[in-house]
Tab-separated table of C-alpha atoms and ligand atoms in Angstrom:
chain	number	residue	atom	x	y	z
A	1	UNK	CA	136.336	73.634	80.760
A	2	UNK	CA	133.048	71.360	79.859
A	3	UNK	CA	129.699	72.399	79.824
A	4	UNK	CA	128.622	69.085	82.505
A	5	UNK	CA	131.717	70.492	84.933
A	6	UNK	CA	130.296	73.849	85.473
A	7	UNK	CA	128.274	73.720	89.279
A	8	UNK	CA	126.207	76.617	90.208
A	9	UNK	CA	126.491	77.382	94.002
A	10	UNK	CA	123.023	77.908	95.581
A	11	UNK	CA	124.462	80.173	98.873
A	12	UNK	CA	122.406	78.351	101.429
A	13	UNK	CA	122.431	79.704	105.176
A	14	UNK	CA	119.231	81.318	105.066
A	15	UNK	CA	116.321	81.845	102.925
A	16	UNK	CA	114.886	79.344	100.089
A	17	UNK	CA	118.111	78.209	98.121
A	18	UNK	CA	116.022	74.506	97.956
A	19	UNK	CA	113.595	76.068	95.611
A	20	UNK	CA	117.119	77.146	93.625
A	21	UNK	CA	118.980	74.138	93.596
A	22	UNK	CA	115.629	72.540	92.582
A	23	UNK	CA	115.075	75.265	89.475
A	24	UNK	CA	118.845	74.913	88.413
A	25	UNK	CA	118.312	70.820	88.230
A	26	UNK	CA	115.113	71.467	85.780
A	27	UNK	CA	117.057	73.310	83.757
A	28	UNK	CA	119.739	70.927	83.209
A	29	UNK	CA	122.321	72.491	85.429
A	30	UNK	CA	124.652	71.003	87.923
A	31	UNK	CA	123.861	72.868	91.307
A	32	UNK	CA	125.337	72.775	95.086
A	33	UNK	CA	124.578	74.457	98.635
A	34	UNK	CA	127.302	76.586	99.625
A	35	UNK	CA	127.965	77.183	103.318
A	36	UNK	CA	131.604	77.275	103.247
A	37	UNK	CA	134.751	79.372	101.732
A	38	UNK	CA	135.944	75.909	100.758
A	39	UNK	CA	132.627	74.709	99.203
A	40	UNK	CA	132.520	77.954	97.331
A	41	UNK	CA	136.171	77.510	96.101
A	42	UNK	CA	134.518	75.070	93.905
A	43	UNK	CA	131.755	76.374	92.198
A	44	UNK	CA	131.349	78.191	89.043
A	45	UNK	CA	128.533	80.605	89.552
A	46	UNK	CA	126.666	81.638	92.774
A	47	UNK	CA	122.762	82.347	93.303
A	48	UNK	CA	121.774	84.225	96.981
A	49	UNK	CA	118.617	83.237	97.259
A	50	UNK	CA	115.534	85.513	98.748
A	51	UNK	CA	114.574	85.314	102.573
A	52	UNK	CA	115.674	87.869	104.785
A	53	UNK	CA	118.320	90.799	103.555
A	54	UNK	CA	119.849	91.310	106.984
A	55	UNK	CA	120.392	87.882	108.442
A	56	UNK	CA	121.962	86.690	105.383
A	57	UNK	CA	124.465	89.586	105.104
A	58	UNK	CA	125.674	88.905	108.976
A	59	UNK	CA	125.856	85.092	108.629
A	60	UNK	CA	128.115	86.071	104.944
A	61	UNK	CA	130.259	87.482	107.595
A	62	UNK	CA	130.097	85.528	110.520
A	63	UNK	CA	131.581	82.379	107.799
A	64	UNK	CA	134.021	84.810	106.167
A	65	UNK	CA	132.107	84.188	102.653
A	66	UNK	CA	131.022	88.121	102.411
A	67	UNK	CA	135.234	88.570	101.208
A	68	UNK	CA	134.993	85.652	99.780
A	69	UNK	CA	132.376	86.060	97.531
A	70	UNK	CA	133.391	89.919	97.106
A	71	UNK	CA	137.188	88.195	96.125
A	72	UNK	CA	135.537	85.428	93.425
A	73	UNK	CA	133.032	88.177	92.259
A	74	UNK	CA	135.836	90.471	91.101
A	75	UNK	CA	138.046	87.667	89.379
A	76	UNK	CA	134.570	87.251	87.221
A	77	UNK	CA	132.638	84.607	89.053
A	78	UNK	CA	129.167	85.387	87.772
A	79	UNK	CA	126.801	86.230	90.869
A	80	UNK	CA	123.059	86.499	90.987
A	81	UNK	CA	120.995	87.789	93.596
A	82	UNK	CA	117.389	86.791	93.830
A	83	UNK	CA	115.121	89.673	95.960
A	84	UNK	CA	117.056	89.394	99.602
A	85	UNK	CA	120.277	88.229	97.434
A	86	UNK	CA	119.906	91.815	95.316
A	87	UNK	CA	119.977	93.944	98.227
A	88	UNK	CA	123.169	91.877	99.581
A	89	UNK	CA	124.517	92.707	96.248
A	90	UNK	CA	123.507	96.276	95.831
A	91	UNK	CA	126.461	99.186	96.504
A	92	UNK	CA	123.458	101.347	98.570
A	93	UNK	CA	119.836	100.167	100.542
A	94	UNK	CA	118.238	103.171	101.288
A	95	UNK	CA	116.869	103.852	104.378
A	96	UNK	CA	119.269	101.023	106.049
A	97	UNK	CA	122.896	103.130	105.793
A	98	UNK	CA	124.522	100.879	108.355
A	99	UNK	CA	122.979	97.738	107.295
A	100	UNK	CA	126.281	95.803	105.833
A	101	UNK	CA	126.042	94.653	102.316
A	102	UNK	CA	128.555	93.519	99.216
A	103	UNK	CA	128.124	96.165	97.748
A	104	UNK	CA	129.112	95.196	94.550
A	105	UNK	CA	126.150	96.285	91.812
A	106	UNK	CA	126.398	99.766	91.345
A	107	UNK	CA	122.910	100.311	92.670
A	108	UNK	CA	120.612	101.663	95.581
A	109	UNK	CA	117.766	99.556	96.110
A	110	UNK	CA	114.690	99.877	98.591
A	111	UNK	CA	113.685	97.329	100.908
A	112	UNK	CA	109.852	96.250	101.317
A	113	UNK	CA	109.628	98.728	98.675
A	114	UNK	CA	106.150	97.655	96.813
A	115	UNK	CA	104.077	98.364	100.357
A	116	UNK	CA	102.558	96.334	102.976
A	117	UNK	CA	98.963	96.436	101.879
A	118	UNK	CA	100.716	94.433	98.719
A	119	UNK	CA	103.479	92.145	100.637
A	120	UNK	CA	103.472	89.578	97.929
A	121	UNK	CA	101.965	89.632	94.686
A	122	UNK	CA	102.342	87.626	90.866
A	123	UNK	CA	102.521	88.904	87.200
A	124	UNK	CA	103.323	88.318	84.110
A	125	UNK	CA	106.887	90.237	83.392
A	126	UNK	CA	107.915	91.550	79.635
A	127	UNK	CA	111.769	91.151	79.951
A	128	UNK	CA	113.031	91.868	76.260
A	129	UNK	CA	115.911	89.511	76.691
A	130	UNK	CA	114.576	86.547	77.306
A	131	UNK	CA	111.438	86.866	74.251
A	132	UNK	CA	107.883	85.563	74.439
A	133	UNK	CA	106.278	85.228	76.412
A	134	UNK	CA	106.682	86.929	79.340
A	135	UNK	CA	108.181	85.965	82.836
A	136	UNK	CA	105.913	84.581	85.427
A	137	UNK	CA	107.480	86.857	87.985
A	138	UNK	CA	106.339	86.242	91.820
A	139	UNK	CA	107.067	89.402	94.213
A	140	UNK	CA	107.118	88.286	97.982
A	141	UNK	CA	107.913	91.652	100.402
A	142	UNK	CA	110.023	92.757	97.271
A	143	UNK	CA	112.724	95.468	97.102
A	144	UNK	CA	113.050	97.313	93.698
A	145	UNK	CA	115.991	99.419	92.510
A	146	UNK	CA	115.872	102.856	92.839
A	147	UNK	CA	118.959	104.138	91.381
A	148	UNK	CA	120.980	102.575	88.034
A	149	UNK	CA	124.965	103.839	88.427
A	150	UNK	CA	126.634	103.542	85.611
A	151	UNK	CA	127.218	99.850	84.024
A	152	UNK	CA	124.188	98.472	84.842
A	153	UNK	CA	121.939	97.592	82.445
A	154	UNK	CA	118.011	97.604	82.943
A	155	UNK	CA	116.197	94.191	81.966
A	156	UNK	CA	113.045	94.732	83.226
A	157	UNK	CA	110.691	97.631	84.952
A	158	UNK	CA	107.180	96.939	86.609
A	159	UNK	CA	104.923	99.760	86.627
A	160	UNK	CA	108.138	102.346	85.671
A	161	UNK	CA	109.859	100.246	88.702
A	162	UNK	CA	113.186	98.929	87.904
A	163	UNK	CA	113.476	94.998	89.075
A	164	UNK	CA	115.994	93.558	86.954
A	165	UNK	CA	119.157	94.164	86.501
A	166	UNK	CA	122.642	93.024	85.125
A	167	UNK	CA	126.252	94.442	86.104
A	168	UNK	CA	128.148	92.646	83.810
A	169	UNK	CA	128.901	89.135	85.543
A	170	UNK	CA	126.348	90.240	88.636
A	171	UNK	CA	122.417	89.879	87.695
A	172	UNK	CA	119.913	90.704	90.394
A	173	UNK	CA	116.221	90.527	90.532
A	174	UNK	CA	113.465	91.793	92.508
A	175	UNK	CA	111.328	88.617	91.795
A	176	UNK	CA	111.863	85.006	92.474
A	177	UNK	CA	111.916	83.229	88.930
A	178	UNK	CA	112.487	80.236	91.248
A	179	UNK	CA	109.100	79.640	92.295
A	180	UNK	CA	107.769	79.285	88.860
A	181	UNK	CA	107.567	76.561	86.752
A	182	UNK	CA	109.646	79.118	83.953
A	183	UNK	CA	113.488	78.319	83.732
A	184	UNK	CA	114.432	81.239	81.184
A	185	UNK	CA	116.631	83.371	83.717
A	186	UNK	CA	118.004	80.464	85.352
A	187	UNK	CA	119.169	79.721	81.952
A	188	UNK	CA	119.949	82.453	81.030
A	189	UNK	CA	122.463	82.803	84.388
A	190	UNK	CA	123.751	79.585	83.592
A	191	UNK	CA	124.772	80.498	80.180
A	192	UNK	CA	126.706	84.034	81.560
A	193	UNK	CA	128.227	81.302	83.555
A	194	UNK	CA	128.976	79.490	80.920
A	195	UNK	CA	130.172	82.297	78.810
A	196	UNK	CA	132.708	83.433	81.299
A	197	UNK	CA	134.363	79.640	81.474
A	198	UNK	CA	134.729	79.783	77.808
A	199	UNK	CA	136.424	83.006	78.078
A	200	UNK	CA	138.695	81.478	80.049
B	301	LIG	N1	112.099	91.767	102.820
B	301	LIG	C1	113.371	90.537	102.514
B	301	LIG	C2	114.436	91.897	102.797
B	301	LIG	O1	114.513	92.884	103.049
B	301	LIG	C3	113.473	90.250	100.895
B	301	LIG	C4	112.119	89.724	100.547
B	301	LIG	C5	112.480	88.624	99.880
B	301	LIG	O2	114.060	87.581	99.631
B	301	LIG	N2	111.640	87.792	99.599
B	301	LIG	O3	115.573	91.552	103.498
């Protein structure tokens, strides 16, 4: 399949999906909203946005998207979860054993883990894989990764806390790259999607 046919879906059930669609547009990738299983079948990669993780997973279950995303991910479709999206992707959520999740990434996450006194903040985050300069990262009631399982690469840490991880075709960030002008992480994900398509 040629690059121009590549479409990256943004799960549009709740949260800041609009900002992701704008970010994809700015980095020259084609994006579309995904609300149904049928729409999911039309895309070659999926972004699960930030928002409220319990709401996002409940809505996914209501529309049968949880099973459909698990199936597509098992077939090799790249999935990128930002903030609440990363929580939804995780195997385990600290302190919330009953919270439904996709359980695709071999990590444990802690929700709202940076504490109430620093609800939201922005930093320049060193991400060696993206090179220089550091990536401007926006954290909003953000989680971080407290356990990194087998097969998971740590791409960035902030003060020793793991905030960007990759496991094969899965990517998770505790922060929101879609809220800055720096498109390198969306570009990186678009290249992951392009890479899986070229292998087919
Ligand atoms: N605190 C939210 C949650 O636990 C995530 C916040 C976000 O996505 N910005 O679901």
